[in-house]
mmCIF file of C-alpha atoms in Angstrom:
data_model
loop_
_atom_site.group_PDB
_atom_site.id
_atom_site.type_symbol
_atom_site.label_atom_id
_atom_site.label_comp_id
_atom_site.label_asym_id
_atom_site.label_seq_id
_atom_site.Cartn_x
_atom_site.Cartn_y
_atom_site.Cartn_z
ATOM 1 C CA ALA A 1 101.256 197.460 103.558
ATOM 2 C CA ALA A 2 100.322 193.773 103.588
ATOM 3 C CA LEU A 3 104.002 192.849 103.980
ATOM 4 C CA ILE A 4 104.279 195.151 106.992
ATOM 5 C CA GLU A 5 101.320 193.460 108.668
ATOM 6 C CA MET A 6 102.959 190.076 108.140
ATOM 7 C CA LEU A 7 106.177 191.096 109.859
ATOM 8 C CA PRO A 8 106.738 189.695 113.311
ATOM 9 C CA LEU A 9 105.843 191.994 116.170
ATOM 10 C CA MET A 10 108.779 194.316 116.554
ATOM 11 C CA SER A 11 108.444 196.017 119.893
ATOM 12 C CA MET A 12 110.826 197.586 122.320
ATOM 13 C CA SER A 13 112.291 195.611 125.164
ATOM 14 C CA ALA A 14 110.943 197.037 128.401
ATOM 15 C CA ALA A 15 114.031 196.004 130.323
ATOM 16 C CA GLY A 16 116.854 197.340 128.221
ATOM 17 C CA GLY A 17 115.232 200.050 126.110
ATOM 18 C CA GLY A 18 116.398 198.308 122.952
ATOM 19 C CA GLU A 19 115.095 195.544 120.764
ATOM 20 C CA THR A 20 115.933 191.964 121.512
ATOM 21 C CA THR A 21 115.793 189.015 119.196
ATOM 22 C CA SER A 22 112.976 187.425 121.217
ATOM 23 C CA ASP A 23 110.860 190.588 120.852
ATOM 24 C CA LEU A 24 111.076 190.220 117.088
ATOM 25 C CA MET A 25 109.851 186.654 116.856
ATOM 26 C CA PRO A 26 106.220 185.708 116.260
ATOM 27 C CA SER A 27 104.660 183.957 119.221
ATOM 28 C CA GLY A 28 104.707 180.180 119.027
ATOM 29 C CA LYS A 29 107.723 180.012 116.695
ATOM 30 C CA SER A 30 111.298 179.105 117.443
ATOM 31 C CA SER A 31 113.927 181.805 117.198
ATOM 32 C CA ALA A 32 115.399 180.282 114.031
ATOM 33 C CA SER A 33 111.999 179.950 112.371
ATOM 34 C CA GLY A 34 110.937 183.456 113.357
ATOM 35 C CA ALA A 35 114.216 184.938 112.124
ATOM 36 C CA ALA A 36 113.854 183.129 108.790
ATOM 37 C CA THR A 37 110.300 184.432 108.379
ATOM 38 C CA ALA A 38 111.331 187.988 109.258
ATOM 39 C CA THR A 39 114.269 187.989 106.857
ATOM 40 C CA ARG A 40 112.222 186.562 103.973
ATOM 41 C CA LEU A 41 109.572 189.231 104.460
ATOM 42 C CA ILE A 42 112.221 191.937 104.610
ATOM 43 C CA TYR A 43 113.793 190.680 101.374
ATOM 44 C CA ALA A 44 110.382 190.731 99.640
ATOM 45 C CA ALA A 45 109.550 194.210 100.958
ATOM 46 C CA VAL A 46 112.922 195.622 99.861
ATOM 47 C CA CYS A 47 112.615 194.032 96.407
ATOM 48 C CA VAL A 48 109.153 195.571 95.883
ATOM 49 C CA ASP A 49 110.347 198.898 97.278
ATOM 50 C CA TYR A 50 113.314 199.128 94.929
ATOM 51 C CA PHE A 51 111.169 198.011 92.010
ATOM 52 C CA ALA A 52 109.112 201.163 92.688
ATOM 53 C CA VAL A 53 112.235 203.302 93.140
ATOM 54 C CA GLY A 54 113.677 202.152 89.816
ATOM 55 C CA MET A 55 110.373 202.599 88.030
ATOM 56 C CA MET A 56 109.914 206.153 89.337
ATOM 57 C CA ARG A 57 113.492 207.171 88.557
ATOM 58 C CA THR A 58 112.800 206.163 84.952
ATOM 59 C CA LEU A 59 109.372 207.818 84.733
ATOM 60 C CA LEU A 60 110.048 211.136 86.476
ATOM 61 C CA PRO A 61 112.171 212.752 83.727
ATOM 62 C CA PHE A 62 109.481 211.940 81.161
ATOM 63 C CA TYR A 63 106.733 213.269 83.407
ATOM 64 C CA GLY A 64 108.721 216.411 84.176
ATOM 65 C CA LYS A 65 109.286 217.112 80.492
ATOM 66 C CA GLN A 66 105.633 216.379 79.691
ATOM 67 C CA LEU A 67 104.602 218.996 82.281
ATOM 68 C CA GLY A 68 106.918 221.625 80.798
ATOM 69 C CA GLY A 69 109.909 221.103 83.061
ATOM 70 C CA THR A 70 113.472 222.024 82.130
ATOM 71 C CA PRO A 71 116.716 220.196 82.917
ATOM 72 C CA VAL A 72 116.850 222.298 86.099
ATOM 73 C CA THR A 73 113.453 220.872 87.052
ATOM 74 C CA GLN A 74 114.803 217.362 86.529
ATOM 75 C CA GLY A 75 117.686 218.151 88.859
ATOM 76 C CA ALA A 76 115.298 219.624 91.410
ATOM 77 C CA LEU A 77 113.236 216.407 91.423
ATOM 78 C CA GLU A 78 116.267 214.448 92.602
ATOM 79 C CA ALA A 79 117.625 217.237 94.835
ATOM 80 C CA LEU A 80 114.356 217.393 96.798
ATOM 81 C CA TYR A 81 114.463 213.637 97.225
ATOM 82 C CA GLY A 82 118.105 213.779 98.379
ATOM 83 C CA ALA A 83 117.410 216.580 100.862
ATOM 84 C CA GLY A 84 114.543 214.546 102.284
ATOM 85 C CA GLN A 85 116.850 211.530 102.598
ATOM 86 C CA VAL A 86 119.370 213.499 104.658
ATOM 87 C CA VAL A 87 116.717 214.707 107.096
ATOM 88 C CA GLY A 88 114.644 211.520 107.107
ATOM 89 C CA SER A 89 117.561 209.175 107.788
ATOM 90 C CA VAL A 90 118.243 210.890 111.091
ATOM 91 C CA ILE A 91 114.628 211.255 112.172
ATOM 92 C CA LEU A 92 113.119 207.955 111.017
ATOM 93 C CA GLY A 93 116.136 205.856 112.010
ATOM 94 C CA LYS A 94 116.018 207.155 115.573
ATOM 95 C CA TRP A 95 112.228 206.928 115.659
ATOM 96 C CA SER A 96 112.286 203.257 114.602
ATOM 97 C CA ASP A 97 114.800 202.547 117.380
ATOM 98 C CA GLN A 98 112.291 203.955 119.859
ATOM 99 C CA GLN A 99 108.980 202.789 118.373
ATOM 100 C CA GLY A 100 110.006 199.526 116.742
ATOM 101 C CA ARG A 101 111.060 198.375 113.308
ATOM 102 C CA LYS A 102 107.554 197.474 112.174
ATOM 103 C CA ALA A 103 106.335 201.013 112.820
ATOM 104 C CA GLY A 104 109.392 202.442 111.054
ATOM 105 C CA LEU A 105 108.806 200.322 107.955
ATOM 106 C CA ALA A 106 105.106 201.216 107.962
ATOM 107 C CA VAL A 107 105.962 204.937 107.985
ATOM 108 C CA SER A 108 108.545 204.402 105.248
ATOM 109 C CA PHE A 109 106.065 202.652 102.965
ATOM 110 C CA ALA A 110 103.287 205.123 103.781
ATOM 111 C CA GLY A 111 105.510 208.085 102.854
ATOM 112 C CA SER A 112 106.396 206.391 99.590
ATOM 113 C CA ALA A 113 102.736 205.691 98.838
ATOM 114 C CA ILE A 114 101.820 209.335 99.482
ATOM 115 C CA GLY A 115 104.632 210.558 97.229
ATOM 116 C CA TYR A 116 103.730 208.160 94.421
ATOM 117 C CA ALA A 117 100.056 209.125 94.724
ATOM 118 C CA LEU A 118 101.031 212.790 94.344
ATOM 119 C CA VAL A 119 102.937 211.886 91.172
ATOM 120 C CA ALA A 120 99.820 210.190 89.798
ATOM 121 C CA VAL A 121 97.645 213.212 90.618
ATOM 122 C CA SER A 122 100.156 215.663 89.114
ATOM 123 C CA VAL A 123 100.321 213.895 85.749
ATOM 124 C CA SER A 124 96.727 212.676 85.438
ATOM 125 C CA GLY A 125 94.883 215.968 85.794
ATOM 126 C CA VAL A 126 92.646 214.465 88.493
ATOM 127 C CA ALA A 127 92.868 217.682 90.506
ATOM 128 C CA GLY A 128 91.612 219.660 87.533
ATOM 129 C CA GLU A 129 94.977 220.437 85.990
ATOM 130 C CA TYR A 130 98.392 218.939 85.354
ATOM 131 C CA SER A 131 100.845 220.241 87.916
ATOM 132 C CA LEU A 132 104.615 220.520 87.743
ATOM 133 C CA PRO A 133 104.803 222.033 91.281
ATOM 134 C CA LEU A 134 102.858 219.043 92.618
ATOM 135 C CA LEU A 135 105.262 216.700 90.842
ATOM 136 C CA LEU A 136 108.145 218.483 92.576
ATOM 137 C CA CYS A 137 106.348 218.329 95.941
ATOM 138 C CA SER A 138 105.817 214.583 95.497
ATOM 139 C CA ARG A 139 109.525 214.005 96.081
ATOM 140 C CA VAL A 140 109.464 215.439 99.617
ATOM 141 C CA PRO A 141 107.429 212.723 101.422
ATOM 142 C CA VAL A 142 109.266 209.994 99.513
ATOM 143 C CA GLY A 143 112.630 211.477 100.423
ATOM 144 C CA LEU A 144 111.738 211.975 104.077
ATOM 145 C CA ALA A 145 110.205 208.567 104.602
ATOM 146 C CA LYS A 146 112.144 206.291 102.222
ATOM 147 C CA GLN A 147 114.380 204.666 104.822
ATOM 148 C CA THR A 148 113.550 201.080 103.945
ATOM 149 C CA ILE A 149 117.156 199.942 103.642
ATOM 150 C CA THR A 150 118.216 201.686 106.860
ATOM 151 C CA ILE A 151 115.464 200.013 108.856
ATOM 152 C CA SER A 152 115.747 196.686 107.020
ATOM 153 C CA ARG A 153 119.447 196.482 107.880
ATOM 154 C CA ALA A 154 118.524 197.044 111.513
ATOM 155 C CA VAL A 155 115.894 194.269 111.361
ATOM 156 C CA ILE A 156 118.421 191.865 109.821
ATOM 157 C CA ALA A 157 120.942 192.758 112.538
ATOM 158 C CA ASP A 158 118.266 192.257 115.210
ATOM 159 C CA VAL A 159 117.114 188.798 114.090
ATOM 160 C CA THR A 160 120.288 187.108 112.821
ATOM 161 C CA GLU A 161 123.175 185.573 114.694
ATOM 162 C CA PRO A 162 126.540 187.275 114.144
ATOM 163 C CA ALA A 163 127.873 184.260 112.211
ATOM 164 C CA GLY A 164 125.111 184.484 109.586
ATOM 165 C CA ARG A 165 124.671 188.245 109.507
ATOM 166 C CA SER A 166 126.964 189.004 106.556
ATOM 167 C CA VAL A 167 125.168 186.442 104.371
ATOM 168 C CA ALA A 168 121.787 187.888 105.388
ATOM 169 C CA MET A 169 123.005 191.409 104.531
ATOM 170 C CA GLN A 170 124.284 190.200 101.151
ATOM 171 C CA ARG A 171 120.866 188.699 100.427
ATOM 172 C CA LEU A 172 119.229 191.967 101.432
ATOM 173 C CA TYR A 173 121.306 193.864 98.880
ATOM 174 C CA SER A 174 120.636 191.182 96.267
ATOM 175 C CA ALA A 175 116.892 191.638 96.817
ATOM 176 C CA MET A 176 117.343 195.390 96.448
ATOM 177 C CA ALA A 177 119.336 194.934 93.236
ATOM 178 C CA ALA A 178 116.742 192.531 91.797
ATOM 179 C CA GLY A 179 113.994 195.099 92.325
ATOM 180 C CA TYR A 180 116.159 197.832 90.858
ATOM 181 C CA ILE A 181 116.890 195.749 87.750
ATOM 182 C CA VAL A 182 113.224 195.062 86.971
ATOM 183 C CA GLY A 183 111.815 198.464 88.040
ATOM 184 C CA PRO A 184 113.530 200.662 85.427
ATOM 185 C CA SER A 185 112.648 198.205 82.660
ATOM 186 C CA PHE A 186 109.005 198.341 83.675
ATOM 187 C CA GLY A 187 109.216 202.129 84.026
ATOM 188 C CA GLY A 188 110.665 202.410 80.525
ATOM 189 C CA CYS A 189 107.801 200.382 79.059
ATOM 190 C CA LEU A 190 105.290 202.491 80.994
ATOM 191 C CA ALA A 191 106.953 205.745 79.861
ATOM 192 C CA THR A 192 106.776 204.572 76.251
ATOM 193 C CA ALA A 193 103.096 203.743 76.606
ATOM 194 C CA VAL A 194 102.109 206.886 78.498
ATOM 195 C CA CYS A 195 104.504 209.572 77.252
ATOM 196 C CA GLY A 196 105.081 208.263 73.733
#
């Protein structure tokens, strides 16, 4: 959430109905400086996001088994996420075009936070019992809202010049890969500590 607040104001252009590079720059900064700030923040946000994705993909099978789930349950955990992705990519992508990239990223991270909180509640017994159905339900908000890469690609396209866009996109995917390398390792250590 703190990263979202640091992003440059990403509002719609009143004239053309679409975003312009100048709308994405913080006030008082040059276009090049504002674009560099925006891209660095996007890289950091994507790295953290995919750290969480990798960690959860490692933890969920252990949590599902701990709650009495079967291999079918494990498949359902990912199927619910995938179904949410199909629906969410259409809805949130279009919504961020209309409302701005900052709002789209905020919704994406909020949906992830809700889903991850539901995982914590389902396996901790905070609600009075351990809950496999709640664990399954936790994948729906994450699937619907997890459009970080979709929106981040749009931000990169909005703030970079065509000549430097491919390099910026490569760095975006490198940040994603870095998070996804560290996340599963951390998730494995956490699963060992928590699930035995």
